[in-house]
Amino acid sequence: MKKAYLNWSSGKDAALALYKLQEHYKYSVEKLVTTVNSDVNRISMHGVRIEMLKKQAENIGLPLQQIKLNGEVSMQEYTKIMETETNRLLQEGFAYSVFGDILLEDLKRYRENQLEKVGLKAIFPLWQEDTTQLLKEFIDKGFKAIVVCVNTDKLNKSFCGRVLNESFLNDLPKDVDPCGENGEFHTFVFDGPIFKEPIRFKIGELVEKSYKPAKNSNDNCFTENQKSWDTSFVFCDLLLE
């Protein structure tokens, strides 16, 4: 068994990646690793509260390692912090880092290059799978997830707070990837075959936030055609019952 940790986003892709690895027994996933915004105590990008993240790890039965980043972290700072944290994981005996990425070649290449520097190998269990079929598989396997963030430049905010099901898939605009692989939406998984029991929660308020590209064009994750305008997201707050 090859000792691995999973880069846990709280969402459907990470959950399905974990399920597939546990099903095939080639890799032994022994830890969840999540980057969090230490300014607000929420998961980076997804905006999910830390207590919700901890409840996922508890119900999955794996230890959780949080990598804390401030809300204004630069790419240089991010890279330095991640190098320190991955070196620590390497010292703990981990040899493989698992991601739920599916289609983005440049992101895959970035992850592989950064991990190679410290001697870790990146694993992508969902790589280049058909995203429509992946979402259908996710639903068919009994997973349940709720949309917690939408990019309003790509998807109507009415999708925020919806549960992933056949109706959700059928309602998606044709130019939106079924797995949100282009950043259209993010999810929180609350039930499924990797969980001991469902996570009970209630839906709080919807919050809209806008993000500007960094002044230094080499220090942001926006694509070239996004750098001239703000990007707006709507977040659905989840609270443990």
mmCIF file of C-alpha atoms in Angstrom:
data_model
loop_
_atom_site.group_PDB
_atom_site.id
_atom_site.type_symbol
_atom_site.label_atom_id
_atom_site.label_comp_id
_atom_site.label_asym_id
_atom_site.label_seq_id
_atom_site.Cartn_x
_atom_site.Cartn_y
_atom_site.Cartn_z
ATOM 1 C CA MET A 1 0.000 0.000 0.000
ATOM 2 C CA LYS A 2 1.282 3.433 -0.982
ATOM 3 C CA LYS A 3 0.864 6.041 1.758
ATOM 4 C CA ALA A 4 -1.021 9.100 0.485
ATOM 5 C CA TYR A 5 -2.789 12.200 1.719
ATOM 6 C CA LEU A 6 -5.793 13.774 0.032
ATOM 7 C CA ASN A 7 -6.092 17.463 -0.720
ATOM 8 C CA TRP A 8 -9.569 17.828 0.744
ATOM 9 C CA SER A 9 -11.648 20.740 -0.520
ATOM 10 C CA SER A 10 -14.872 19.582 1.202
ATOM 11 C CA GLY A 11 -16.459 19.083 -2.203
ATOM 12 C CA LYS A 12 -17.666 16.373 -4.539
ATOM 13 C CA ASP A 13 -14.486 15.844 -6.588
ATOM 14 C CA ALA A 14 -12.311 15.231 -3.527
ATOM 15 C CA ALA A 15 -14.968 12.901 -2.099
ATOM 16 C CA LEU A 16 -15.234 10.879 -5.300
ATOM 17 C CA ALA A 17 -11.438 10.689 -5.604
ATOM 18 C CA LEU A 18 -11.248 9.298 -2.052
ATOM 19 C CA TYR A 19 -14.004 6.782 -2.774
ATOM 20 C CA LYS A 20 -12.235 5.502 -5.894
ATOM 21 C CA LEU A 21 -8.915 5.080 -4.075
ATOM 22 C CA GLN A 22 -10.534 3.274 -1.148
ATOM 23 C CA GLU A 23 -12.337 1.007 -3.605
ATOM 24 C CA HIS A 24 -9.196 -0.075 -5.466
ATOM 25 C CA TYR A 25 -6.777 -0.342 -2.506
ATOM 26 C CA LYS A 26 -3.716 0.744 -4.502
ATOM 27 C CA TYR A 27 -3.091 3.767 -2.294
ATOM 28 C CA SER A 28 -3.637 4.103 1.438
ATOM 29 C CA VAL A 29 -5.129 7.550 2.065
ATOM 30 C CA GLU A 30 -4.237 8.314 5.678
ATOM 31 C CA LYS A 31 -4.850 12.047 6.047
ATOM 32 C CA LEU A 32 -6.992 14.908 4.728
ATOM 33 C CA VAL A 33 -5.174 18.187 4.059
ATOM 34 C CA THR A 34 -7.116 21.430 3.621
ATOM 35 C CA THR A 35 -6.042 25.048 3.122
ATOM 36 C CA VAL A 36 -8.063 27.473 5.238
ATOM 37 C CA ASN A 37 -8.381 31.234 5.394
ATOM 38 C CA SER A 38 -7.156 32.032 8.906
ATOM 39 C CA ASP A 39 -8.698 35.518 8.804
ATOM 40 C CA VAL A 40 -12.252 34.143 8.745
ATOM 41 C CA ASN A 41 -11.754 30.490 9.800
ATOM 42 C CA ARG A 42 -13.231 29.096 6.613
ATOM 43 C CA ILE A 43 -12.036 26.825 3.806
ATOM 44 C CA SER A 44 -10.177 28.769 1.127
ATOM 45 C CA MET A 45 -12.398 29.466 -1.919
ATOM 46 C CA HIS A 46 -15.328 27.305 -0.761
ATOM 47 C CA GLY A 47 -16.062 29.560 2.234
ATOM 48 C CA VAL A 48 -17.204 26.644 4.414
ATOM 49 C CA ARG A 49 -16.884 27.032 8.195
ATOM 50 C CA ILE A 50 -14.060 25.113 9.902
ATOM 51 C CA GLU A 51 -16.522 23.270 12.158
ATOM 52 C CA MET A 52 -18.219 21.846 9.056
ATOM 53 C CA LEU A 53 -14.833 20.721 7.722
ATOM 54 C CA LYS A 54 -13.953 19.064 11.033
ATOM 55 C CA LYS A 55 -17.278 17.227 11.063
ATOM 56 C CA GLN A 56 -16.524 15.825 7.585
ATOM 57 C CA ALA A 57 -13.138 14.499 8.716
ATOM 58 C CA GLU A 58 -14.724 13.016 11.850
ATOM 59 C CA ASN A 59 -17.427 11.233 9.837
ATOM 60 C CA ILE A 60 -14.930 10.002 7.252
ATOM 61 C CA GLY A 61 -12.622 8.734 9.995
ATOM 62 C CA LEU A 62 -9.380 10.348 8.830
ATOM 63 C CA PRO A 63 -7.124 12.863 10.598
ATOM 64 C CA LEU A 64 -7.318 16.428 9.297
ATOM 65 C CA GLN A 65 -4.394 18.776 8.748
ATOM 66 C CA GLN A 66 -5.250 22.432 8.215
ATOM 67 C CA ILE A 67 -2.832 24.663 6.321
ATOM 68 C CA LYS A 68 -3.587 28.203 7.458
ATOM 69 C CA LEU A 69 -3.247 31.085 5.018
ATOM 70 C CA ASN A 70 -4.175 34.721 5.529
ATOM 71 C CA GLY A 71 -6.790 36.227 3.249
ATOM 72 C CA GLU A 72 -4.291 38.360 1.337
ATOM 73 C CA VAL A 73 -1.651 35.673 0.788
ATOM 74 C CA SER A 74 0.482 36.240 -2.323
ATOM 75 C CA MET A 75 1.481 33.476 -4.710
ATOM 76 C CA GLN A 76 5.059 33.733 -3.437
ATOM 77 C CA GLU A 77 3.922 33.326 0.183
ATOM 78 C CA TYR A 78 1.545 30.530 -0.784
ATOM 79 C CA THR A 79 4.284 28.624 -2.593
ATOM 80 C CA LYS A 80 6.674 28.996 0.369
ATOM 81 C CA ILE A 81 4.066 27.828 2.907
ATOM 82 C CA MET A 82 3.049 24.863 0.776
ATOM 83 C CA GLU A 83 6.670 23.827 0.313
ATOM 84 C CA THR A 84 7.142 23.827 4.091
ATOM 85 C CA GLU A 85 3.941 21.848 4.687
ATOM 86 C CA THR A 86 4.626 19.262 1.976
ATOM 87 C CA ASN A 87 8.150 18.762 3.298
ATOM 88 C CA ARG A 88 6.589 18.036 6.681
ATOM 89 C CA LEU A 89 4.231 15.493 5.106
ATOM 90 C CA LEU A 90 7.167 13.875 3.341
ATOM 91 C CA GLN A 91 8.934 13.511 6.691
ATOM 92 C CA GLU A 92 5.797 11.787 8.037
ATOM 93 C CA GLY A 93 6.229 9.091 5.414
ATOM 94 C CA PHE A 94 3.769 10.302 2.794
ATOM 95 C CA ALA A 95 4.855 9.674 -0.780
ATOM 96 C CA TYR A 96 1.711 10.615 -2.731
ATOM 97 C CA SER A 97 -0.538 13.663 -2.849
ATOM 98 C CA VAL A 98 -4.077 13.092 -4.195
ATOM 99 C CA PHE A 99 -6.141 15.709 -6.042
ATOM 100 C CA GLY A 100 -9.680 15.731 -7.427
ATOM 101 C CA ASP A 101 -8.746 17.713 -10.555
ATOM 102 C CA ILE A 102 -10.333 16.509 -13.776
ATOM 103 C CA LEU A 103 -9.498 18.618 -16.831
ATOM 104 C CA LEU A 104 -7.275 21.650 -16.176
ATOM 105 C CA GLU A 105 -3.874 20.835 -17.678
ATOM 106 C CA ASP A 106 -2.058 23.934 -16.394
ATOM 107 C CA LEU A 107 -3.224 23.326 -12.818
ATOM 108 C CA LYS A 108 -2.196 19.679 -12.993
ATOM 109 C CA ARG A 109 1.220 20.648 -14.311
ATOM 110 C CA TYR A 110 1.663 23.265 -11.555
ATOM 111 C CA ARG A 111 0.816 20.755 -8.832
ATOM 112 C CA GLU A 112 3.152 18.111 -10.269
ATOM 113 C CA ASN A 113 6.042 20.568 -10.599
ATOM 114 C CA GLN A 114 5.680 21.926 -7.071
ATOM 115 C CA LEU A 115 5.447 18.476 -5.494
ATOM 116 C CA GLU A 116 8.367 17.145 -7.504
ATOM 117 C CA LYS A 117 10.577 19.755 -5.848
ATOM 118 C CA VAL A 118 10.056 18.122 -2.444
ATOM 119 C CA GLY A 119 9.970 14.524 -3.659
ATOM 120 C CA LEU A 120 6.214 13.859 -3.666
ATOM 121 C CA LYS A 121 4.168 12.447 -6.535
ATOM 122 C CA ALA A 122 0.758 13.827 -7.516
ATOM 123 C CA ILE A 123 -2.139 11.411 -8.091
ATOM 124 C CA PHE A 124 -5.305 12.330 -10.042
ATOM 125 C CA PRO A 125 -7.932 9.538 -9.787
ATOM 126 C CA LEU A 126 -10.520 11.478 -11.837
ATOM 127 C CA TRP A 127 -8.201 12.807 -14.517
ATOM 128 C CA GLN A 128 -9.821 13.360 -17.948
ATOM 129 C CA GLU A 129 -13.005 11.531 -16.996
ATOM 130 C CA ASP A 130 -16.212 12.758 -18.635
ATOM 131 C CA THR A 131 -17.586 15.326 -16.171
ATOM 132 C CA THR A 132 -21.246 14.562 -16.907
ATOM 133 C CA GLN A 133 -20.659 10.886 -16.215
ATOM 134 C CA LEU A 134 -18.666 11.710 -13.083
ATOM 135 C CA LEU A 135 -21.519 13.746 -11.632
ATOM 136 C CA LYS A 136 -23.992 10.981 -12.485
ATOM 137 C CA GLU A 137 -21.681 8.434 -10.832
ATOM 138 C CA PHE A 138 -21.416 10.670 -7.767
ATOM 139 C CA ILE A 139 -25.211 10.777 -7.471
ATOM 140 C CA ASP A 140 -25.672 7.063 -8.265
ATOM 141 C CA LYS A 141 -23.163 6.027 -5.571
ATOM 142 C CA GLY A 142 -25.324 7.708 -2.959
ATOM 143 C CA PHE A 143 -23.256 10.839 -2.367
ATOM 144 C CA LYS A 144 -25.072 14.006 -1.382
ATOM 145 C CA ALA A 145 -23.659 17.489 -1.745
ATOM 146 C CA ILE A 146 -24.909 21.054 -1.627
ATOM 147 C CA VAL A 147 -23.672 24.005 -3.697
ATOM 148 C CA VAL A 148 -21.963 26.452 -1.330
ATOM 149 C CA CYS A 149 -20.429 28.893 -3.798
ATOM 150 C CA VAL A 150 -21.199 30.074 -7.329
ATOM 151 C CA ASN A 151 -19.283 32.358 -9.651
ATOM 152 C CA THR A 152 -22.051 34.762 -10.700
ATOM 153 C CA ASP A 153 -20.203 35.597 -13.917
ATOM 154 C CA LYS A 154 -20.838 32.009 -14.982
ATOM 155 C CA LEU A 155 -23.879 30.762 -13.066
ATOM 156 C CA ASN A 156 -27.043 32.307 -11.631
ATOM 157 C CA LYS A 157 -26.925 32.750 -7.845
ATOM 158 C CA SER A 158 -30.188 30.777 -7.548
ATOM 159 C CA PHE A 159 -28.028 27.633 -7.875
ATOM 160 C CA CYS A 160 -26.345 28.424 -4.550
ATOM 161 C CA GLY A 161 -27.862 26.227 -1.843
ATOM 162 C CA ARG A 162 -29.126 23.577 -4.262
ATOM 163 C CA VAL A 163 -28.436 19.870 -3.744
ATOM 164 C CA LEU A 164 -26.652 17.990 -6.529
ATOM 165 C CA ASN A 165 -29.147 15.678 -8.224
ATOM 166 C CA GLU A 166 -30.517 14.920 -11.687
ATOM 167 C CA SER A 167 -32.652 18.069 -11.579
ATOM 168 C CA PHE A 168 -29.567 20.172 -10.836
ATOM 169 C CA LEU A 169 -27.706 18.583 -13.745
ATOM 170 C CA ASN A 170 -30.623 19.140 -16.125
ATOM 171 C CA ASP A 171 -30.942 22.803 -15.107
ATOM 172 C CA LEU A 172 -27.290 23.699 -15.697
ATOM 173 C CA PRO A 173 -26.679 26.031 -18.660
ATOM 174 C CA LYS A 174 -24.945 24.301 -21.570
ATOM 175 C CA ASP A 175 -21.774 26.383 -21.168
ATOM 176 C CA VAL A 176 -21.322 25.380 -17.510
ATOM 177 C CA ASP A 177 -19.264 22.284 -16.785
ATOM 178 C CA PRO A 178 -21.330 19.647 -14.905
ATOM 179 C CA CYS A 179 -18.585 19.349 -12.273
ATOM 180 C CA GLY A 180 -17.864 23.082 -12.157
ATOM 181 C CA GLU A 181 -14.367 22.328 -13.405
ATOM 182 C CA ASN A 182 -13.913 25.900 -14.647
ATOM 183 C CA GLY A 183 -14.745 27.403 -11.265
ATOM 184 C CA GLU A 184 -18.476 27.857 -11.906
ATOM 185 C CA PHE A 185 -19.478 26.420 -8.529
ATOM 186 C CA HIS A 186 -18.153 24.642 -5.434
ATOM 187 C CA THR A 187 -19.828 22.108 -3.172
ATOM 188 C CA PHE A 188 -19.915 20.631 0.325
ATOM 189 C CA VAL A 189 -20.437 16.852 0.639
ATOM 190 C CA PHE A 190 -22.603 15.840 3.583
ATOM 191 C CA ASP A 191 -23.373 12.170 2.966
ATOM 192 C CA GLY A 192 -22.224 9.163 0.966
ATOM 193 C CA PRO A 193 -20.396 5.824 1.085
ATOM 194 C CA ILE A 194 -17.245 7.342 2.628
ATOM 195 C CA PHE A 195 -19.211 8.720 5.621
ATOM 196 C CA LYS A 196 -20.106 6.915 8.842
ATOM 197 C CA GLU A 197 -23.282 8.989 9.032
ATOM 198 C CA PRO A 198 -24.785 12.060 7.321
ATOM 199 C CA ILE A 199 -23.806 15.531 8.498
ATOM 200 C CA ARG A 200 -26.799 17.414 9.856
ATOM 201 C CA PHE A 201 -26.788 21.125 9.055
ATOM 202 C CA LYS A 202 -28.968 24.107 8.317
ATOM 203 C CA ILE A 203 -28.585 26.735 5.612
ATOM 204 C CA GLY A 204 -27.725 30.256 6.726
ATOM 205 C CA GLU A 205 -27.577 33.462 4.749
ATOM 206 C CA LEU A 206 -26.309 34.033 1.224
ATOM 207 C CA VAL A 207 -23.327 36.398 1.023
ATOM 208 C CA GLU A 208 -22.008 38.032 -2.155
ATOM 209 C CA LYS A 209 -18.357 39.030 -2.435
ATOM 210 C CA SER A 210 -16.278 40.513 -5.233
ATOM 211 C CA TYR A 211 -12.587 39.858 -5.801
ATOM 212 C CA LYS A 212 -10.184 42.034 -7.765
ATOM 213 C CA PRO A 213 -7.120 40.647 -9.558
ATOM 214 C CA ALA A 214 -3.830 41.391 -7.791
ATOM 215 C CA LYS A 215 -2.030 44.563 -8.863
ATOM 216 C CA ASN A 216 0.987 42.450 -9.740
ATOM 217 C CA SER A 217 -0.149 40.502 -12.813
ATOM 218 C CA ASN A 218 2.251 37.687 -11.904
ATOM 219 C CA ASP A 219 0.669 37.272 -8.493
ATOM 220 C CA ASN A 220 -2.910 36.187 -9.095
ATOM 221 C CA CYS A 221 -4.808 33.182 -10.372
ATOM 222 C CA PHE A 222 -7.069 35.059 -12.791
ATOM 223 C CA THR A 223 -6.859 34.246 -16.480
ATOM 224 C CA GLU A 224 -5.818 36.931 -18.941
ATOM 225 C CA ASN A 225 -9.379 37.787 -19.985
ATOM 226 C CA GLN A 226 -10.449 38.221 -16.335
ATOM 227 C CA LYS A 227 -7.787 40.689 -15.256
ATOM 228 C CA SER A 228 -9.722 43.783 -16.330
ATOM 229 C CA TRP A 229 -12.822 43.142 -14.223
ATOM 230 C CA ASP A 230 -13.974 42.006 -10.790
ATOM 231 C CA THR A 231 -15.133 38.459 -10.180
ATOM 232 C CA SER A 232 -18.216 38.060 -8.009
ATOM 233 C CA PHE A 233 -19.119 34.994 -5.921
ATOM 234 C CA VAL A 234 -22.175 34.133 -3.861
ATOM 235 C CA PHE A 235 -21.563 31.955 -0.787
ATOM 236 C CA CYS A 236 -24.157 29.865 1.029
ATOM 237 C CA ASP A 237 -23.353 29.668 4.746
ATOM 238 C CA LEU A 238 -23.820 26.269 6.388
ATOM 239 C CA LEU A 239 -24.282 25.776 10.124
ATOM 240 C CA LEU A 240 -24.094 22.561 12.128
ATOM 241 C CA GLU A 241 -27.371 21.556 13.760
#
